[in-house]
JSON list of C-alpha atoms in Angstrom, two decimals:
[
{"chain": "A", "resi": 398, "resn": "MET", "atom": "CA", "xyz": [170.65, 43.74, 146.08]},
{"chain": "A", "resi": 399, "resn": "LYS", "atom": "CA", "xyz": [168.50, 46.48, 147.62]},
{"chain": "A", "resi": 400, "resn": "VAL", "atom": "CA", "xyz": [169.63, 48.98, 144.93]},
{"chain": "A", "resi": 401, "resn": "GLY", "atom": "CA", "xyz": [168.27, 46.48, 142.11]},
{"chain": "A", "resi": 402, "resn": "VAL", "atom": "CA", "xyz": [165.16, 46.04, 143.70]},
{"chain": "A", "resi": 403, "resn": "MET", "atom": "CA", "xyz": [164.58, 49.71, 144.36]},
{"chain": "A", "resi": 404, "resn": "ALA", "atom": "CA", "xyz": [165.62, 50.34, 140.49]},
{"chain": "A", "resi": 405, "resn": "ILE", "atom": "CA", "xyz": [162.94, 47.89, 139.39]},
{"chain": "A", "resi": 406, "resn": "MET", "atom": "CA", "xyz": [160.20, 49.52, 141.62]},
{"chain": "A", "resi": 407, "resn": "MET", "atom": "CA", "xyz": [161.45, 53.05, 140.30]},
{"chain": "A", "resi": 408, "resn": "ALA", "atom": "CA", "xyz": [160.88, 51.80, 136.69]},
{"chain": "A", "resi": 409, "resn": "GLY", "atom": "CA", "xyz": [157.50, 50.19, 137.45]},
{"chain": "A", "resi": 410, "resn": "LEU", "atom": "CA", "xyz": [156.50, 53.51, 139.07]},
{"chain": "A", "resi": 411, "resn": "LEU", "atom": "CA", "xyz": [157.68, 55.37, 136.04]},
{"chain": "A", "resi": 412, "resn": "VAL", "atom": "CA", "xyz": [155.99, 53.23, 133.48]},
{"chain": "A", "resi": 413, "resn": "SER", "atom": "CA", "xyz": [152.67, 53.15, 135.37]},
{"chain": "A", "resi": 414, "resn": "GLY", "atom": "CA", "xyz": [152.95, 56.97, 135.63]},
{"chain": "A", "resi": 415, "resn": "VAL", "atom": "CA", "xyz": [153.34, 57.41, 131.97]},
{"chain": "A", "resi": 416, "resn": "ALA", "atom": "CA", "xyz": [150.63, 55.00, 131.17]},
{"chain": "A", "resi": 417, "resn": "GLY", "atom": "CA", "xyz": [148.14, 56.94, 133.28]},
{"chain": "A", "resi": 418, "resn": "ALA", "atom": "CA", "xyz": [149.34, 60.40, 132.01]},
{"chain": "A", "resi": 419, "resn": "ALA", "atom": "CA", "xyz": [147.75, 59.37, 128.54]},
{"chain": "A", "resi": 420, "resn": "GLU", "atom": "CA", "xyz": [144.20, 59.03, 130.20]},
{"chain": "A", "resi": 421, "resn": "LYS", "atom": "CA", "xyz": [143.65, 62.46, 131.32]},
{"chain": "A", "resi": 422, "resn": "THR", "atom": "CA", "xyz": [139.93, 63.42, 132.32]},
{"chain": "A", "resi": 423, "resn": "PRO", "atom": "CA", "xyz": [138.64, 66.79, 130.98]},
{"chain": "A", "resi": 424, "resn": "GLN", "atom": "CA", "xyz": [139.10, 68.25, 134.23]},
{"chain": "A", "resi": 425, "resn": "GLN", "atom": "CA", "xyz": [142.77, 67.32, 134.29]},
{"chain": "A", "resi": 426, "resn": "GLU", "atom": "CA", "xyz": [143.29, 68.73, 130.74]},
{"chain": "A", "resi": 427, "resn": "LYS", "atom": "CA", "xyz": [141.60, 71.93, 132.02]},
{"chain": "A", "resi": 428, "resn": "MET", "atom": "CA", "xyz": [143.85, 71.95, 135.13]},
{"chain": "A", "resi": 429, "resn": "ALA", "atom": "CA", "xyz": [146.80, 71.49, 132.90]},
{"chain": "A", "resi": 430, "resn": "LEU", "atom": "CA", "xyz": [145.71, 74.51, 130.48]},
{"chain": "A", "resi": 431, "resn": "CYS", "atom": "CA", "xyz": [145.00, 76.82, 133.59]},
{"chain": "A", "resi": 432, "resn": "ASN", "atom": "CA", "xyz": [148.43, 75.98, 134.98]},
{"chain": "A", "resi": 433, "resn": "GLN", "atom": "CA", "xyz": [150.09, 76.70, 131.77]},
{"chain": "A", "resi": 434, "resn": "GLN", "atom": "CA", "xyz": [148.31, 80.02, 131.37]},
{"chain": "A", "resi": 435, "resn": "ALA", "atom": "CA", "xyz": [149.07, 81.08, 134.96]},
{"chain": "A", "resi": 436, "resn": "LYS", "atom": "CA", "xyz": [152.82, 80.09, 134.44]},
{"chain": "A", "resi": 437, "resn": "SER", "atom": "CA", "xyz": [153.04, 81.93, 131.09]},
{"chain": "A", "resi": 438, "resn": "GLN", "atom": "CA", "xyz": [151.88, 85.14, 133.20]},
{"chain": "A", "resi": 439, "resn": "ASP", "atom": "CA", "xyz": [154.26, 84.41, 135.88]},
{"chain": "A", "resi": 440, "resn": "LEU", "atom": "CA", "xyz": [151.45, 84.67, 138.55]},
{"chain": "A", "resi": 441, "resn": "LYS", "atom": "CA", "xyz": [152.21, 84.07, 142.09]},
{"chain": "A", "resi": 442, "resn": "GLY", "atom": "CA", "xyz": [150.58, 83.89, 145.42]},
{"chain": "A", "resi": 443, "resn": "ASP", "atom": "CA", "xyz": [146.94, 85.33, 145.65]},
{"chain": "A", "resi": 444, "resn": "ALA", "atom": "CA", "xyz": [146.85, 86.58, 141.97]},
{"chain": "A", "resi": 445, "resn": "ARG", "atom": "CA", "xyz": [147.54, 82.84, 141.03]},
{"chain": "A", "resi": 446, "resn": "LYS", "atom": "CA", "xyz": [145.10, 81.37, 143.25]},
{"chain": "A", "resi": 447, "resn": "THR", "atom": "CA", "xyz": [142.40, 83.71, 142.05]},
{"chain": "A", "resi": 448, "resn": "PHE", "atom": "CA", "xyz": [143.38, 83.15, 138.39]},
{"chain": "A", "resi": 449, "resn": "MET", "atom": "CA", "xyz": [143.20, 79.23, 138.84]},
{"chain": "A", "resi": 450, "resn": "SER", "atom": "CA", "xyz": [139.87, 79.64, 140.67]},
{"chain": "A", "resi": 451, "resn": "GLU", "atom": "CA", "xyz": [138.18, 81.54, 137.86]},
{"chain": "A", "resi": 452, "resn": "CYS", "atom": "CA", "xyz": [140.10, 79.50, 135.02]},
{"chain": "A", "resi": 453, "resn": "LEU", "atom": "CA", "xyz": [138.80, 76.26, 136.65]},
{"chain": "A", "resi": 454, "resn": "LYS", "atom": "CA", "xyz": [135.22, 77.19, 137.05]},
{"chain": "A", "resi": 455, "resn": "LYS", "atom": "CA", "xyz": [132.96, 75.07, 134.73]},
{"chain": "A", "resi": 456, "resn": "GLU", "atom": "CA", "xyz": [131.59, 77.83, 132.64]},
{"chain": "A", "resi": 457, "resn": "SER", "atom": "CA", "xyz": [134.85, 79.73, 132.79]},
{"chain": "A", "resi": 458, "resn": "LYS", "atom": "CA", "xyz": [135.44, 82.09, 129.57]},
{"chain": "A", "resi": 459, "resn": "LEU", "atom": "CA", "xyz": [139.15, 82.36, 130.69]},
{"chain": "A", "resi": 460, "resn": "SER", "atom": "CA", "xyz": [139.98, 78.75, 129.36]},
{"chain": "A", "resi": 461, "resn": "GLN", "atom": "CA", "xyz": [139.13, 80.21, 125.74]},
{"chain": "A", "resi": 462, "resn": "MET", "atom": "CA", "xyz": [141.14, 83.12, 126.12]},
{"chain": "A", "resi": 463, "resn": "SER", "atom": "CA", "xyz": [144.68, 83.63, 124.55]},
{"chain": "A", "resi": 464, "resn": "PRO", "atom": "CA", "xyz": [147.65, 84.05, 126.94]},
{"chain": "A", "resi": 465, "resn": "GLN", "atom": "CA", "xyz": [147.81, 87.67, 125.98]},
{"chain": "A", "resi": 466, "resn": "GLN", "atom": "CA", "xyz": [144.23, 88.23, 126.55]},
{"chain": "A", "resi": 467, "resn": "MET", "atom": "CA", "xyz": [144.62, 86.54, 130.02]},
{"chain": "A", "resi": 468, "resn": "LYS", "atom": "CA", "xyz": [147.66, 88.61, 130.76]},
{"chain": "A", "resi": 469, "resn": "MET", "atom": "CA", "xyz": [145.58, 91.92, 129.76]},
{"chain": "A", "resi": 470, "resn": "LYS", "atom": "CA", "xyz": [142.72, 90.75, 132.23]},
{"chain": "A", "resi": 471, "resn": "ASN", "atom": "CA", "xyz": [144.98, 89.98, 135.15]},
{"chain": "A", "resi": 472, "resn": "CYS", "atom": "CA", "xyz": [147.02, 93.44, 134.60]},
{"chain": "A", "resi": 473, "resn": "ASN", "atom": "CA", "xyz": [143.71, 95.19, 134.39]},
{"chain": "A", "resi": 474, "resn": "GLY", "atom": "CA", "xyz": [142.43, 93.53, 137.47]},
{"chain": "A", "resi": 475, "resn": "GLU", "atom": "CA", "xyz": [145.73, 94.44, 139.37]},
{"chain": "A", "resi": 476, "resn": "ALA", "atom": "CA", "xyz": [145.32, 98.14, 138.17]},
{"chain": "A", "resi": 477, "resn": "GLY", "atom": "CA", "xyz": [141.89, 98.43, 139.54]},
{"chain": "A", "resi": 478, "resn": "GLU", "atom": "CA", "xyz": [142.89, 96.80, 142.78]},
{"chain": "A", "resi": 479, "resn": "LYS", "atom": "CA", "xyz": [145.49, 99.47, 143.10]},
{"chain": "A", "resi": 480, "resn": "LYS", "atom": "CA", "xyz": [142.84, 102.20, 142.06]},
{"chain": "A", "resi": 481, "resn": "LEU", "atom": "CA", "xyz": [145.09, 103.52, 139.42]},
{"chain": "A", "resi": 482, "resn": "THR", "atom": "CA", "xyz": [144.01, 106.17, 136.93]},
{"chain": "A", "resi": 483, "resn": "GLY", "atom": "CA", "xyz": [145.47, 108.28, 134.38]},
{"chain": "A", "resi": 484, "resn": "ASP", "atom": "CA", "xyz": [149.06, 108.11, 133.46]},
{"chain": "A", "resi": 485, "resn": "ALA", "atom": "CA", "xyz": [149.82, 105.90, 136.62]},
{"chain": "A", "resi": 486, "resn": "ARG", "atom": "CA", "xyz": [147.68, 103.34, 135.17]},
{"chain": "A", "resi": 487, "resn": "LYS", "atom": "CA", "xyz": [148.97, 103.57, 131.78]},
{"chain": "A", "resi": 488, "resn": "THR", "atom": "CA", "xyz": [152.61, 103.32, 132.90]},
{"chain": "A", "resi": 489, "resn": "PHE", "atom": "CA", "xyz": [151.35, 100.41, 135.18]},
{"chain": "A", "resi": 490, "resn": "MET", "atom": "CA", "xyz": [149.73, 98.46, 132.20]},
{"chain": "A", "resi": 491, "resn": "SER", "atom": "CA", "xyz": [152.71, 98.90, 129.90]},
{"chain": "A", "resi": 492, "resn": "GLN", "atom": "CA", "xyz": [155.00, 97.40, 132.62]},
{"chain": "A", "resi": 493, "resn": "CYS", "atom": "CA", "xyz": [152.75, 94.74, 133.59]},
{"chain": "A", "resi": 494, "resn": "LEU", "atom": "CA", "xyz": [152.01, 93.70, 129.92]},
{"chain": "A", "resi": 495, "resn": "LYS", "atom": "CA", "xyz": [155.72, 93.63, 129.37]},
{"chain": "A", "resi": 496, "resn": "LYS", "atom": "CA", "xyz": [156.52, 90.97, 132.00]},
{"chain": "A", "resi": 497, "resn": "SER", "atom": "CA", "xyz": [157.25, 87.65, 130.43]}
]
């Protein structure tokens, strides 16, 4: 009996979740886009936090960038943080941009 009640409750929650998902606010849509871009760049930790913060800003140009442009921006930022120059920077950028 308890299993049947739980199944009905779970089905109700699932249906209500699907119905609610269709009504996304612009902020939720932006969050989903930023998450998708961060995932495509395989960002983790502080790099992901920084990216998400910039992406979610109201006037952010990041949300208009292609995934490849986003990746280039992040790799360039990482190279700058590491203070890489010359051949070391070129090698780092090449390896960073090849990551899936």
